[in-house]
PDB file of C-alpha atoms and ligand atoms in Angstrom:
ATOM      1  CA  UNK W 607      69.616 160.239 106.925  1.00 90.00           C
ATOM      2  CA  UNK W 608      69.463 158.034 110.004  1.00 92.00           C
ATOM      3  CA  UNK W 609      70.099 154.347 109.440  1.00 96.00           C
ATOM      4  CA  UNK W 610      68.125 151.675 111.189  1.00 95.00           C
ATOM      5  CA  UNK W 611      69.942 149.123 113.345  1.00 94.00           C
ATOM      6  CA  UNK W 612      69.250 146.336 110.874  1.00 96.00           C
ATOM      7  CA  UNK W 613      71.532 147.991 108.314  1.00 97.00           C
ATOM      8  CA  UNK W 614      74.461 149.275 110.357  1.00 97.00           C
ATOM      9  CA  UNK W 615      75.362 150.580 113.798  1.00 96.00           C
ATOM     10  CA  UNK W 616      77.414 153.333 112.164  1.00 97.00           C
ATOM     11  CA  UNK W 617      76.004 156.819 111.720  1.00 97.00           C
ATOM     12  CA  UNK W 618      76.117 158.445 108.319  1.00 98.00           C
ATOM     13  CA  UNK W 619      78.557 161.072 109.658  1.00 98.00           C
ATOM     14  CA  UNK W 620      80.937 158.436 111.013  1.00 98.00           C
ATOM     15  CA  UNK W 621      80.829 156.519 107.745  1.00 98.00           C
ATOM     16  CA  UNK W 622      81.539 159.680 105.767  1.00 98.00           C
ATOM     17  CA  UNK W 623      84.483 160.598 108.015  1.00 98.00           C
ATOM     18  CA  UNK W 624      86.002 157.156 107.486  1.00 98.00           C
ATOM     19  CA  UNK W 625      85.278 157.140 103.751  1.00 98.00           C
ATOM     20  CA  UNK W 626      86.779 160.625 103.358  1.00 98.00           C
ATOM     21  CA  UNK W 627      89.999 159.537 105.091  1.00 98.00           C
ATOM     22  CA  UNK W 628      90.589 156.857 102.449  1.00 97.00           C
ATOM     23  CA  UNK W 629      90.465 158.957  99.288  1.00 97.00           C
ATOM     24  CA  UNK W 630      91.108 162.198  97.477  1.00 98.00           C
ATOM     25  CA  UNK W 631      88.625 164.972  98.054  1.00 98.00           C
ATOM     26  CA  UNK W 632      87.408 164.820  94.440  1.00 98.00           C
ATOM     27  CA  UNK W 633      86.355 161.219  94.852  1.00 98.00           C
ATOM     28  CA  UNK W 634      84.694 161.933  98.168  1.00 98.00           C
ATOM     29  CA  UNK W 635      82.675 164.693  96.525  1.00 98.00           C
ATOM     30  CA  UNK W 636      81.735 162.257  93.739  1.00 98.00           C
ATOM     31  CA  UNK W 637      80.403 159.900  96.402  1.00 98.00           C
ATOM     32  CA  UNK W 638      78.219 162.628  97.907  1.00 98.00           C
ATOM     33  CA  UNK W 639      76.846 163.477  94.461  1.00 98.00           C
ATOM     34  CA  UNK W 640      76.142 159.796  93.765  1.00 98.00           C
ATOM     35  CA  UNK W 641      74.213 159.612  97.026  1.00 98.00           C
ATOM     36  CA  UNK W 642      72.165 162.667  96.053  1.00 98.00           C
ATOM     37  CA  UNK W 643      71.380 161.252  92.600  1.00 98.00           C
ATOM     38  CA  UNK W 644      70.616 157.837  94.105  1.00 98.00           C
ATOM     39  CA  UNK W 645      68.146 159.360  96.555  1.00 98.00           C
ATOM     40  CA  UNK W 646      66.436 161.260  93.733  1.00 98.00           C
ATOM     41  CA  UNK W 647      66.122 158.055  91.717  1.00 98.00           C
ATOM     42  CA  UNK W 648      64.924 156.179  94.807  1.00 98.00           C
ATOM     43  CA  UNK W 649      62.200 158.741  95.263  1.00 98.00           C
ATOM     44  CA  UNK W 650      61.197 158.535  91.642  1.00 98.00           C
ATOM     45  CA  UNK W 651      61.195 154.738  91.429  1.00 98.00           C
ATOM     46  CA  UNK W 652      60.050 154.029  95.011  1.00 98.00           C
ATOM     47  CA  UNK W 653      63.342 152.534  96.090  1.00 98.00           C
ATOM     48  CA  UNK W 654      64.617 152.068  99.622  1.00 98.00           C
ATOM     49  CA  UNK W 655      66.169 155.404 100.655  1.00 98.00           C
ATOM     50  CA  UNK W 656      68.340 154.014 103.429  1.00 98.00           C
ATOM     51  CA  UNK W 657      69.684 151.173 101.312  1.00 98.00           C
ATOM     52  CA  UNK W 658      70.396 153.542  98.419  1.00 98.00           C
ATOM     53  CA  UNK W 659      72.140 156.041 100.678  1.00 98.00           C
ATOM     54  CA  UNK W 660      74.359 153.367 102.237  1.00 98.00           C
ATOM     55  CA  UNK W 661      75.168 151.708  98.929  1.00 98.00           C
ATOM     56  CA  UNK W 662      76.077 155.112  97.488  1.00 98.00           C
ATOM     57  CA  UNK W 663      78.319 156.378 100.273  1.00 98.00           C
ATOM     58  CA  UNK W 664      80.184 153.070 100.426  1.00 98.00           C
ATOM     59  CA  UNK W 665      80.358 152.165  96.730  1.00 98.00           C
ATOM     60  CA  UNK W 666      83.833 153.587  96.023  1.00 98.00           C
ATOM     61  CA  UNK W 667      85.351 153.013  99.455  1.00 98.00           C
ATOM     62  CA  UNK W 668      87.972 150.652  98.031  1.00 98.00           C
ATOM     63  CA  UNK W 669      88.816 152.617  94.891  1.00 97.00           C
ATOM     64  CA  UNK W 670      92.067 154.104  96.174  1.00 97.00           C
ATOM     65  CA  UNK W 671      93.184 151.307  98.436  1.00 95.00           C
ATOM     66  CA  UNK W 672      96.592 149.851  97.527  1.00 94.00           C
ATOM     67  CA  UNK W 673      96.721 146.756  95.342  1.00 93.00           C
ATOM     68  CA  UNK W 674      98.374 144.857  98.221  1.00 95.00           C
ATOM     69  CA  UNK W 675      95.161 145.229 100.213  1.00 95.00           C
ATOM     70  CA  UNK W 676      93.225 143.703  97.335  1.00 95.00           C
ATOM     71  CA  UNK W 677      95.828 140.928  97.015  1.00 95.00           C
ATOM     72  CA  UNK W 678      95.276 139.929 100.622  1.00 96.00           C
ATOM     73  CA  UNK W 679      91.472 140.060 100.316  1.00 97.00           C
ATOM     74  CA  UNK W 680      91.646 137.809  97.248  1.00 96.00           C
ATOM     75  CA  UNK W 681      93.758 135.363  99.260  1.00 96.00           C
ATOM     76  CA  UNK W 682      91.651 135.546 102.387  1.00 96.00           C
ATOM     77  CA  UNK W 683      88.338 135.186 100.537  1.00 96.00           C
ATOM     78  CA  UNK W 684      89.740 132.756  97.973  1.00 96.00           C
ATOM     79  CA  UNK W 685      88.442 134.797  95.067  1.00 95.00           C
ATOM     80  CA  UNK W 686      89.603 134.041  91.545  1.00 94.00           C
ATOM     81  CA  UNK W 687      92.932 135.935  91.309  1.00 94.00           C
ATOM     82  CA  UNK W 688      92.152 136.720  87.679  1.00 91.00           C
ATOM     83  CA  UNK W 689      90.247 139.779  88.850  1.00 91.00           C
ATOM     84  CA  UNK W 690      93.563 141.404  89.846  1.00 92.00           C
ATOM     85  CA  UNK W 691      94.572 141.703  86.179  1.00 89.00           C
ATOM     86  CA  UNK W 692      91.765 144.126  85.449  1.00 88.00           C
ATOM     87  CA  UNK W 693      92.825 146.796  87.878  1.00 89.00           C
ATOM     88  CA  UNK W 694      91.060 148.696  90.628  1.00 92.00           C
ATOM     89  CA  UNK W 695      88.482 149.872  88.096  1.00 91.00           C
ATOM     90  CA  UNK W 696      87.032 146.351  88.334  1.00 92.00           C
ATOM     91  CA  UNK W 697      88.104 145.080  91.756  1.00 95.00           C
ATOM     92  CA  UNK W 698      86.977 148.069  93.817  1.00 97.00           C
ATOM     93  CA  UNK W 699      83.396 146.777  93.524  1.00 97.00           C
ATOM     94  CA  UNK W 700      83.907 143.415  95.248  1.00 97.00           C
ATOM     95  CA  UNK W 701      86.470 144.959  97.607  1.00 97.00           C
ATOM     96  CA  UNK W 702      83.970 147.695  98.509  1.00 98.00           C
ATOM     97  CA  UNK W 703      81.347 145.072  99.369  1.00 98.00           C
ATOM     98  CA  UNK W 704      83.953 143.259 101.473  1.00 98.00           C
ATOM     99  CA  UNK W 705      84.586 146.390 103.579  1.00 98.00           C
ATOM    100  CA  UNK W 706      80.905 147.308 103.751  1.00 98.00           C
ATOM    101  CA  UNK W 707      80.391 143.970 105.460  1.00 98.00           C
ATOM    102  CA  UNK W 708      83.582 143.525 107.490  1.00 97.00           C
ATOM    103  CA  UNK W 709      84.171 147.113 108.518  1.00 98.00           C
ATOM    104  CA  UNK W 710      80.768 148.772 108.506  1.00 98.00           C
ATOM    105  CA  UNK W 711      78.827 145.698 109.622  1.00 97.00           C
ATOM    106  CA  UNK W 712      76.383 145.676 106.739  1.00 98.00           C
ATOM    107  CA  UNK W 713      74.734 142.301 106.276  1.00 97.00           C
ATOM    108  CA  UNK W 714      71.913 143.301 103.933  1.00 98.00           C
ATOM    109  CA  UNK W 715      72.630 141.320 100.767  1.00 98.00           C
ATOM    110  CA  UNK W 716      70.890 143.833  98.521  1.00 98.00           C
ATOM    111  CA  UNK W 717      73.240 146.605  99.630  1.00 98.00           C
ATOM    112  CA  UNK W 718      76.326 144.381  99.466  1.00 98.00           C
ATOM    113  CA  UNK W 719      75.419 143.124  95.998  1.00 98.00           C
ATOM    114  CA  UNK W 720      74.683 146.648  94.751  1.00 98.00           C
ATOM    115  CA  UNK W 721      78.186 147.709  95.834  1.00 98.00           C
ATOM    116  CA  UNK W 722      79.828 144.531  94.525  1.00 98.00           C
ATOM    117  CA  UNK W 723      78.241 144.900  91.077  1.00 97.00           C
ATOM    118  CA  UNK W 724      78.338 148.662  90.662  1.00 98.00           C
ATOM    119  CA  UNK W 725      81.320 148.573  88.316  1.00 95.00           C
ATOM    120  CA  UNK W 726      80.015 146.088  85.741  1.00 94.00           C
ATOM    121  CA  UNK W 727      76.362 145.616  86.563  1.00 97.00           C
ATOM    122  CA  UNK W 728      74.861 142.142  86.639  1.00 96.00           C
ATOM    123  CA  UNK W 729      72.296 139.983  84.952  1.00 94.00           C
ATOM    124  CA  UNK W 730      69.664 140.468  87.600  1.00 93.00           C
ATOM    125  CA  UNK W 731      69.950 143.722  89.473  1.00 97.00           C
ATOM    126  CA  UNK W 732      67.794 144.753  92.404  1.00 98.00           C
ATOM    127  CA  UNK W 733      66.126 148.159  92.382  1.00 98.00           C
ATOM    128  CA  UNK W 734      68.854 149.398  94.754  1.00 98.00           C
ATOM    129  CA  UNK W 735      71.483 147.897  92.444  1.00 98.00           C
ATOM    130  CA  UNK W 736      70.053 149.636  89.387  1.00 98.00           C
ATOM    131  CA  UNK W 737      69.740 152.935  91.236  1.00 98.00           C
ATOM    132  CA  UNK W 738      73.379 152.879  92.358  1.00 98.00           C
ATOM    133  CA  UNK W 739      74.574 151.766  88.914  1.00 98.00           C
ATOM    134  CA  UNK W 740      72.735 154.621  87.192  1.00 98.00           C
ATOM    135  CA  UNK W 741      73.379 157.288  89.865  1.00 98.00           C
ATOM    136  CA  UNK W 742      77.117 156.604  89.602  1.00 98.00           C
ATOM    137  CA  UNK W 743      76.860 157.271  85.860  1.00 98.00           C
ATOM    138  CA  UNK W 744      74.680 160.389  85.799  1.00 98.00           C
ATOM    139  CA  UNK W 745      75.673 162.280  88.964  1.00 98.00           C
ATOM    140  CA  UNK W 746      75.949 166.024  88.232  1.00 98.00           C
ATOM    141  CA  UNK W 747      79.770 165.959  88.098  1.00 98.00           C
ATOM    142  CA  UNK W 748      79.844 163.594  85.113  1.00 98.00           C
ATOM    143  CA  UNK W 749      80.880 165.312  81.892  1.00 96.00           C
ATOM    144  CA  UNK W 750      81.292 162.567  79.257  1.00 93.00           C
ATOM    145  CA  UNK W 751      79.582 162.882  75.859  1.00 91.00           C
ATOM    146  CA  UNK W 752      76.158 161.309  76.094  1.00 94.00           C
ATOM    147  CA  UNK W 753      75.657 162.046  79.762  1.00 97.00           C
ATOM    148  CA  UNK W 754      72.656 164.263  78.952  1.00 97.00           C
ATOM    149  CA  UNK W 755      71.138 161.305  77.141  1.00 97.00           C
ATOM    150  CA  UNK W 756      71.769 159.065  80.109  1.00 98.00           C
ATOM    151  CA  UNK W 757      70.171 161.589  82.484  1.00 98.00           C
ATOM    152  CA  UNK W 758      67.096 161.937  80.281  1.00 98.00           C
ATOM    153  CA  UNK W 759      66.743 158.153  80.007  1.00 97.00           C
ATOM    154  CA  UNK W 760      67.065 157.772  83.763  1.00 98.00           C
ATOM    155  CA  UNK W 761      64.034 159.994  84.202  1.00 97.00           C
ATOM    156  CA  UNK W 762      61.990 157.803  81.849  1.00 97.00           C
ATOM    157  CA  UNK W 763      63.117 154.274  82.541  1.00 97.00           C
ATOM    158  CA  UNK W 764      65.674 152.978  84.984  1.00 97.00           C
ATOM    159  CA  UNK W 765      66.130 149.797  82.935  1.00 96.00           C
ATOM    160  CA  UNK W 766      66.828 151.742  79.770  1.00 96.00           C
ATOM    161  CA  UNK W 767      69.393 153.821  81.643  1.00 97.00           C
ATOM    162  CA  UNK W 768      71.086 150.644  82.930  1.00 97.00           C
ATOM    163  CA  UNK W 769      71.175 149.222  79.395  1.00 96.00           C
ATOM    164  CA  UNK W 770      72.580 152.490  78.050  1.00 97.00           C
ATOM    165  CA  UNK W 771      75.407 152.509  80.590  1.00 97.00           C
ATOM    166  CA  UNK W 772      76.295 148.857  79.948  1.00 97.00           C
ATOM    167  CA  UNK W 773      76.400 149.442  76.188  1.00 96.00           C
ATOM    168  CA  UNK W 774      78.276 152.749  76.293  1.00 96.00           C
ATOM    169  CA  UNK W 775      80.852 151.366  78.716  1.00 95.00           C
ATOM    170  CA  UNK W 776      81.746 148.515  76.364  1.00 95.00           C
ATOM    171  CA  UNK W 777      81.910 150.867  73.377  1.00 96.00           C
ATOM    172  CA  UNK W 778      84.208 153.166  75.349  1.00 94.00           C
ATOM    173  CA  UNK W 779      86.531 150.335  76.430  1.00 93.00           C
ATOM    174  CA  UNK W 780      86.806 148.961  72.912  1.00 96.00           C
ATOM    175  CA  UNK W 781      87.412 152.401  71.401  1.00 96.00           C
ATOM    176  CA  UNK W 782      90.186 153.102  73.890  1.00 95.00           C
ATOM    177  CA  UNK W 783      91.710 149.640  73.492  1.00 95.00           C
ATOM    178  CA  UNK W 784      91.205 148.840  77.167  1.00 91.00           C
ATOM    179  CA  UNK W 785      90.800 145.227  78.414  1.00 89.00           C
ATOM    180  CA  UNK W 786      87.172 144.193  78.739  1.00 92.00           C
ATOM    181  CA  UNK W 787      86.491 142.154  81.864  1.00 92.00           C
ATOM    182  CA  UNK W 788      84.727 139.073  80.426  1.00 92.00           C
ATOM    183  CA  UNK W 789      81.866 139.274  82.921  1.00 93.00           C
ATOM    184  CA  UNK W 790      81.023 142.676  81.405  1.00 95.00           C
ATOM    185  CA  UNK W 791      80.133 140.940  78.139  1.00 96.00           C
ATOM    186  CA  UNK W 792      78.067 138.312  79.941  1.00 96.00           C
ATOM    187  CA  UNK W 793      76.099 141.108  81.592  1.00 97.00           C
ATOM    188  CA  UNK W 794      75.690 142.880  78.259  1.00 96.00           C
ATOM    189  CA  UNK W 795      74.397 139.690  76.595  1.00 96.00           C
ATOM    190  CA  UNK W 796      71.923 139.081  79.400  1.00 95.00           C
ATOM    191  CA  UNK W 797      70.535 142.605  79.078  1.00 95.00           C
ATOM    192  CA  UNK W 798      70.293 142.325  75.303  1.00 94.00           C
ATOM    193  CA  UNK W 799      68.247 139.121  75.757  1.00 92.00           C
ATOM    194  CA  UNK W 800      65.961 140.984  78.152  1.00 85.00           C
ATOM    195  CA  UNK W 801      65.504 143.839  75.752  1.00 79.00           C
ATOM    196  CA  UNK W 802      61.919 143.019  74.815  1.00 72.00           C
ATOM    197  CA  UNK W 803      60.956 143.412  78.461  1.00 74.00           C
ATOM    198  CA  UNK W 804      62.687 146.769  78.741  1.00 69.00           C
ATOM    199  CA  UNK W 805      61.496 148.582  75.632  1.00 67.00           C
TER     200      UNK W 805
HETATM  201 FE1   FE G1262      83.127 152.820  91.404  1.00 71.07          FE
HETATM  202 FE1   FE G1263      81.642 155.870  91.701  1.00 71.07          FE
END
């Protein structure tokens, strides 16, 4: 994959080297599998291959960064500090978008938003956003119960796969007694309201 100038001046290899240096090998391999799944979905649903590749290889860049890094980004960008309470599981999305822009020079809002929202989804997702959101969930390394369902749905309807992930994620959090980031429920409600359009 060669990226056009309008997206980034970095090569894919240089991005991968940098990404790899910031995380455990297992997570890096996850990222490569997400990219592969994202490109397959992009082919199927006529998405933008370059945008999907970039969003995929950068989506978890911030996942293993120390909390102090996130603290300073929240200060610098004047984000609502509430996000810090929900852990890196939630904040690595916005932090990833921050680095995609500041470090890798990406200005394309569709890519940045796809990365920012990949953890909780959003009310209105772009095609690239939906592809990343679903690819992250169904990549071949995923083993959770229901993943076969999710993969089958993704082949039929991207929207149904997005809805499935949103729903299953909330069920999982509630079952495990984990805090639900309020925005997650807002996203869920929005997708439930849109249901008639999806099914
Ligand atoms: Fe992630
Ligand atoms: Fe991921």
